[in-house]
Amino acid sequence: MNTSTGTVLAAGANLDFTLAQQLTVIALCALTAFISHMALAVFNDGVRPFMLDFIQGRSTRSATTAVSFGLSAGFIFGLGAPMALSTGVLNPWLVFLPTDILGILSPKKWLAPILGGAWGAVVVFGLNGANNLAHDLPVDFLTAMQQMSTPILFLFTLFPVLAITKQFGRKWGAIAGVAELALVIMTMKLWPNVFAGAIAMAVGVLMLISLAIAKDLKQRKTDRANDVEEIALADDPMASLFSASAARLRRYLPLFMVLGAGVCVLAQMHIFGGGEATSFLIAKGHYGEAAQVDFYRVFGFIPLIATTALASGAYGIAGFTLVYPIGYLMPNPFVAAVVGALVFAAEVLALSYIGKVLGKLPSVRDSSEHLRSAISDTLQLAILFGSLMAANAMGAGLGILIVGGLYLLNEAMGRPVVRMAAAPAAVIVGGILLNVLYWLNLFTPLKT
């Protein structure tokens, strides 16, 4: 598909994996569950801060499992599964969040990889059957969900503009917005086969990083002029904790290298996307643009992952997520495995240094927070809008009433399903309900 035209994916996106792909997913799920059991890494950024108490014995395995499940369940069933079914591409919410839970839950070390591998088998064997069944229904809500691709891809392009506006004000935000709009139009006109937001996002992210670095350099120059002394890391009460956490992770460097190899190979197979926009790009065969999108996301997560890893002693299952874009571009799984292992080794060994550098660049740290917030804001709107488009495609006004009503009900009930996952979950529930109404002769599916 030409992403610049806004055409949706072809109907029938499937999850029919080769044997090598099946074995890779199962083995990687087994490995990530084992690493989670060892409290060496988890995927959920919200769970990682709780791991220190678990590592030091102040929290039980069952209590930590409850935290992990509570923070992950909505993303697994409300976002991970719907995105995989609608795109035919796996994602980290579906693959890694369950292995977080299963690994922490497992009372025995040997049981964790068995539980993780079992989940991997469910993913590679069970989803395709569910996918085929859904496509055979009178109301094909999975094909309708492909309507989400256009708003997700195009609105996601704006996240650097939002981040710049929040951090540096309206003037810079307006400049970035005009520049991105011009670049999107230019790309659609001159390079119609390229994702329209590719160049625009690159310029936006570079502008944000340049503004942040310039601000930090200016502040450091002012501090030196005023003879402001920097606090040495050795005097920082958190320094000993950070040092111990970094040393703990380095002791397991070979295991992390195997993890990096596995994640990179999974990305290289092009059956996995690291984010919402990336999943649609991978599904359409736009691997270069997918790598670009996930590369930009890295800037929003390095400070968060580095600081939480140093504070808790637990790393990220995907590291700084650099292995995603690198994996998409690798020529074969063997090269991907070697490069992924080296990338993870470099990340773990450099963790302390990265923490020290970030301590001297407060504006860059702030930029990462604004980037994460902007990514969340753009995707929330895009997913909600795309879900309503899907509702309209499968049931017109009645579909919008059901899906929009479920979303609003979730809001009124205090969001038992996290906001980002609520709309896709509502599409699936709405699609099932419309099929029930069809069987009761109360609804006639729209002609396509």
XYZ file of N, CA and C in Angstrom, residues 171-264:
282
model
N 5.865 29.708 20.065
C 6.580 30.161 18.872
C 7.317 29.016 18.206
N 8.115 28.298 18.986
C 8.855 27.175 18.420
C 7.907 26.064 17.984
N 6.817 25.876 18.720
C 5.832 24.875 18.333
C 5.202 25.204 16.986
N 4.888 26.491 16.773
C 4.300 26.908 15.493
C 5.285 26.720 14.348
N 6.560 27.069 14.604
C 7.584 26.884 13.564
C 7.711 25.407 13.201
N 7.732 24.555 14.216
C 7.849 23.113 13.964
C 6.614 22.592 13.234
N 5.434 23.079 13.614
C 4.207 22.627 12.973
C 4.152 22.993 11.501
N 4.512 24.235 11.192
C 4.521 24.677 9.788
C 5.553 23.882 8.991
N 6.730 23.674 9.586
C 7.790 22.930 8.894
C 7.351 21.493 8.614
N 6.733 20.845 9.605
C 6.297 19.455 9.410
C 5.202 19.362 8.357
N 4.236 20.283 8.400
C 3.159 20.266 7.405
C 3.720 20.422 5.996
N 4.658 21.361 5.833
C 5.268 21.578 4.517
C 6.013 20.331 4.046
N 6.710 19.670 4.968
C 7.479 18.483 4.599
C 6.563 17.308 4.253
N 5.448 17.182 4.966
C 4.492 16.118 4.641
C 3.929 16.321 3.233
N 3.521 17.562 2.940
C 2.971 17.865 1.613
C 4.018 17.626 0.530
N 5.251 18.066 0.797
C 6.327 17.882 -0.175
C 6.603 16.400 -0.417
N 6.622 15.608 0.659
C 6.881 14.175 0.522
C 5.778 13.494 -0.282
N 4.519 13.847 0.016
C 3.397 13.253 -0.724
C 3.461 13.606 -2.205
N 3.958 14.792 -2.499
C 4.015 15.244 -3.890
C 5.200 14.651 -4.642
N 6.368 14.660 -4.007
C 7.590 14.269 -4.713
C 7.923 12.788 -4.580
N 7.595 12.196 -3.424
C 7.943 10.789 -3.172
C 6.698 10.045 -2.686
N 5.741 9.798 -3.565
C 4.460 9.215 -3.147
C 4.569 7.808 -2.569
N 5.660 7.112 -2.809
C 5.807 5.756 -2.286
C 6.510 5.716 -0.931
N 6.829 6.876 -0.388
C 7.477 6.982 0.924
C 6.441 7.412 1.950
N 6.533 6.866 3.160
C 5.640 7.288 4.234
C 5.712 8.797 4.383
N 4.567 9.460 4.297
C 4.535 10.922 4.206
C 5.122 11.625 5.414
N 5.088 10.982 6.577
C 5.586 11.647 7.773
C 7.047 11.393 8.086
N 7.730 10.612 7.258
C 9.094 10.194 7.566
C 10.043 11.378 7.733
N 10.130 12.233 6.723
C 11.050 13.370 6.781
C 10.597 14.379 7.829
N 9.288 14.581 7.922
C 8.753 15.553 8.883
C 9.122 15.172 10.312
N 8.977 13.894 10.665
C 9.333 13.458 12.013
C 10.815 13.627 12.275
N 11.634 13.329 11.280
C 13.078 13.474 11.447
C 13.439 14.912 11.783
N 12.890 15.847 11.035
C 13.177 17.264 11.273
C 12.648 17.695 12.641
N 11.448 17.249 12.999
C 10.871 17.620 14.285
C 11.692 17.138 15.463
N 12.120 15.866 15.413
C 12.921 15.319 16.514
C 14.277 16.007 16.591
N 14.914 16.236 15.455
C 16.201 16.934 15.453
C 16.063 18.348 16.006
N 14.958 19.015 15.691
C 14.726 20.358 16.208
C 14.584 20.335 17.734
N 13.842 19.372 18.236
C 13.651 19.263 19.686
C 14.976 19.006 20.398
N 15.748 18.050 19.893
C 17.028 17.713 20.526
C 17.989 18.891 20.449
N 18.025 19.593 19.321
C 18.910 20.752 19.165
C 18.551 21.852 20.139
N 17.269 22.114 20.292
C 16.837 23.147 21.243
C 17.203 22.775 22.669
N 17.043 21.495 23.020
C 17.349 21.054 24.378
C 18.836 21.136 24.667
N 19.664 20.668 23.726
C 21.117 20.714 23.930
C 21.598 22.165 24.010
N 21.064 23.022 23.140
C 21.451 24.436 23.162
C 21.102 25.073 24.504
N 19.955 24.731 25.049
C 19.555 25.281 26.349
C 20.474 24.798 27.463
N 20.819 23.511 27.430
C 21.714 22.969 28.460
C 23.109 23.577 28.363
N 23.623 23.724 27.157
C 24.959 24.314 26.988
C 24.979 25.766 27.465
N 23.907 26.486 27.171
C 23.812 27.876 27.618
C 23.772 27.954 29.137
N 23.026 27.033 29.758
C 22.928 27.025 31.219
C 24.265 26.666 31.856
N 24.971 25.700 31.284
C 26.274 25.309 31.835
C 27.269 26.462 31.723
N 27.196 27.193 30.614
C 28.068 28.350 30.443
C 27.760 29.415 31.496
N 26.480 29.628 31.766
C 26.072 30.598 32.795
C 26.529 30.155 34.169
N 26.405 28.853 34.455
C 26.817 28.332 35.753
C 28.319 28.499 35.968
N 29.097 28.236 34.933
C 30.554 28.395 35.066
C 30.919 29.864 35.281
N 30.198 30.744 34.601
C 30.470 32.174 34.769
C 30.150 32.649 36.170
N 29.161 32.007 36.783
C 28.753 32.387 38.143
C 29.415 31.526 39.204
N 30.405 30.714 38.764
C 31.136 29.845 39.693
C 30.218 28.918 40.474
N 29.219 28.363 39.785
C 28.327 27.397 40.430
C 28.999 26.028 40.379
N 29.203 25.417 41.528
C 29.879 24.131 41.595
C 28.887 22.997 41.364
N 29.344 22.011 40.604
C 28.511 20.840 40.390
C 28.716 19.861 41.537
N 27.643 19.176 41.885
C 27.719 18.177 42.945
C 28.344 16.911 42.375
N 29.374 16.457 42.979
C 30.035 15.251 42.484
C 29.123 14.056 42.660
N 29.225 13.091 41.719
C 28.388 11.910 41.802
C 28.650 11.124 43.075
N 29.881 11.174 43.550
C 30.215 10.430 44.755
C 29.471 10.955 45.967
N 29.065 12.230 45.944
C 28.336 12.805 47.069
C 26.835 12.580 46.952
N 26.399 12.014 45.856
C 24.985 11.774 45.638
C 24.570 10.537 46.418
N 23.552 10.626 47.293
C 23.136 9.450 48.068
C 22.631 8.312 47.203
N 22.224 8.609 45.953
C 21.736 7.553 45.061
C 22.878 6.879 44.307
N 24.087 7.433 44.416
C 25.200 6.925 43.613
C 25.519 5.472 43.936
N 25.519 5.119 45.223
C 25.853 3.751 45.605
C 24.808 2.767 45.096
N 23.523 3.173 45.141
C 22.453 2.321 44.624
C 22.603 2.134 43.123
N 22.857 3.220 42.413
C 23.023 3.144 40.965
C 24.200 2.244 40.604
N 25.288 2.404 41.337
C 26.477 1.608 41.061
C 26.212 0.118 41.288
N 25.506 -0.198 42.373
C 25.193 -1.596 42.674
C 24.270 -2.193 41.619
N 23.302 -1.404 41.164
C 22.364 -1.899 40.143
C 23.085 -2.160 38.833
N 23.955 -1.233 38.430
C 24.713 -1.405 37.193
C 25.612 -2.637 37.274
N 26.252 -2.838 38.438
C 27.126 -3.996 38.618
C 26.329 -5.294 38.560
N 25.123 -5.284 39.145
C 24.268 -6.476 39.107
C 23.908 -6.848 37.665
N 23.563 -5.866 36.869
C 23.195 -6.140 35.482
C 24.403 -6.611 34.673
N 25.561 -6.051 34.942
C 26.766 -6.468 34.200
C 27.130 -7.926 34.487
N 26.816 -8.413 35.673
C 27.135 -9.808 36.009
C 26.392 -10.785 35.092
N 25.271 -10.366 34.579
C 24.472 -11.227 33.709
C 24.587 -10.796 32.244
N 25.708 -10.206 31.879
C 25.883 -9.698 30.525
C 25.666 -10.767 29.446
N 26.184 -11.990 29.586
C 25.937 -13.001 28.541
C 24.450 -13.273 28.324
N 23.675 -13.310 29.407
C 22.235 -13.549 29.283
C 21.556 -12.385 28.566
N 21.969 -11.177 28.870
C 21.407 -10.012 28.176
C 21.780 -10.017 26.695
N 22.966 -10.503 26.366
C 23.364 -10.570 24.964
C 22.484 -11.559 24.195
N 22.144 -12.674 24.845
C 21.227 -13.634 24.221
C 19.856 -12.991 24.030
N 19.411 -12.227 25.021
C 18.127 -11.526 24.913
C 18.142 -10.528 23.757
N 19.208 -9.735 23.657
C 19.319 -8.772 22.574
C 19.309 -9.446 21.216
N 19.996 -10.600 21.117
C 20.009 -11.350 19.862
C 18.601 -11.808 19.497
N 17.863 -12.315 20.490
C 16.520 -12.830 20.232
C 15.548 -11.755 19.791
N 15.562 -10.611 20.458
C 14.645 -9.520 20.104
C 14.979 -8.981 18.724
N 16.258 -8.852 18.422
C 16.670 -8.337 17.119
C 16.280 -9.296 15.996
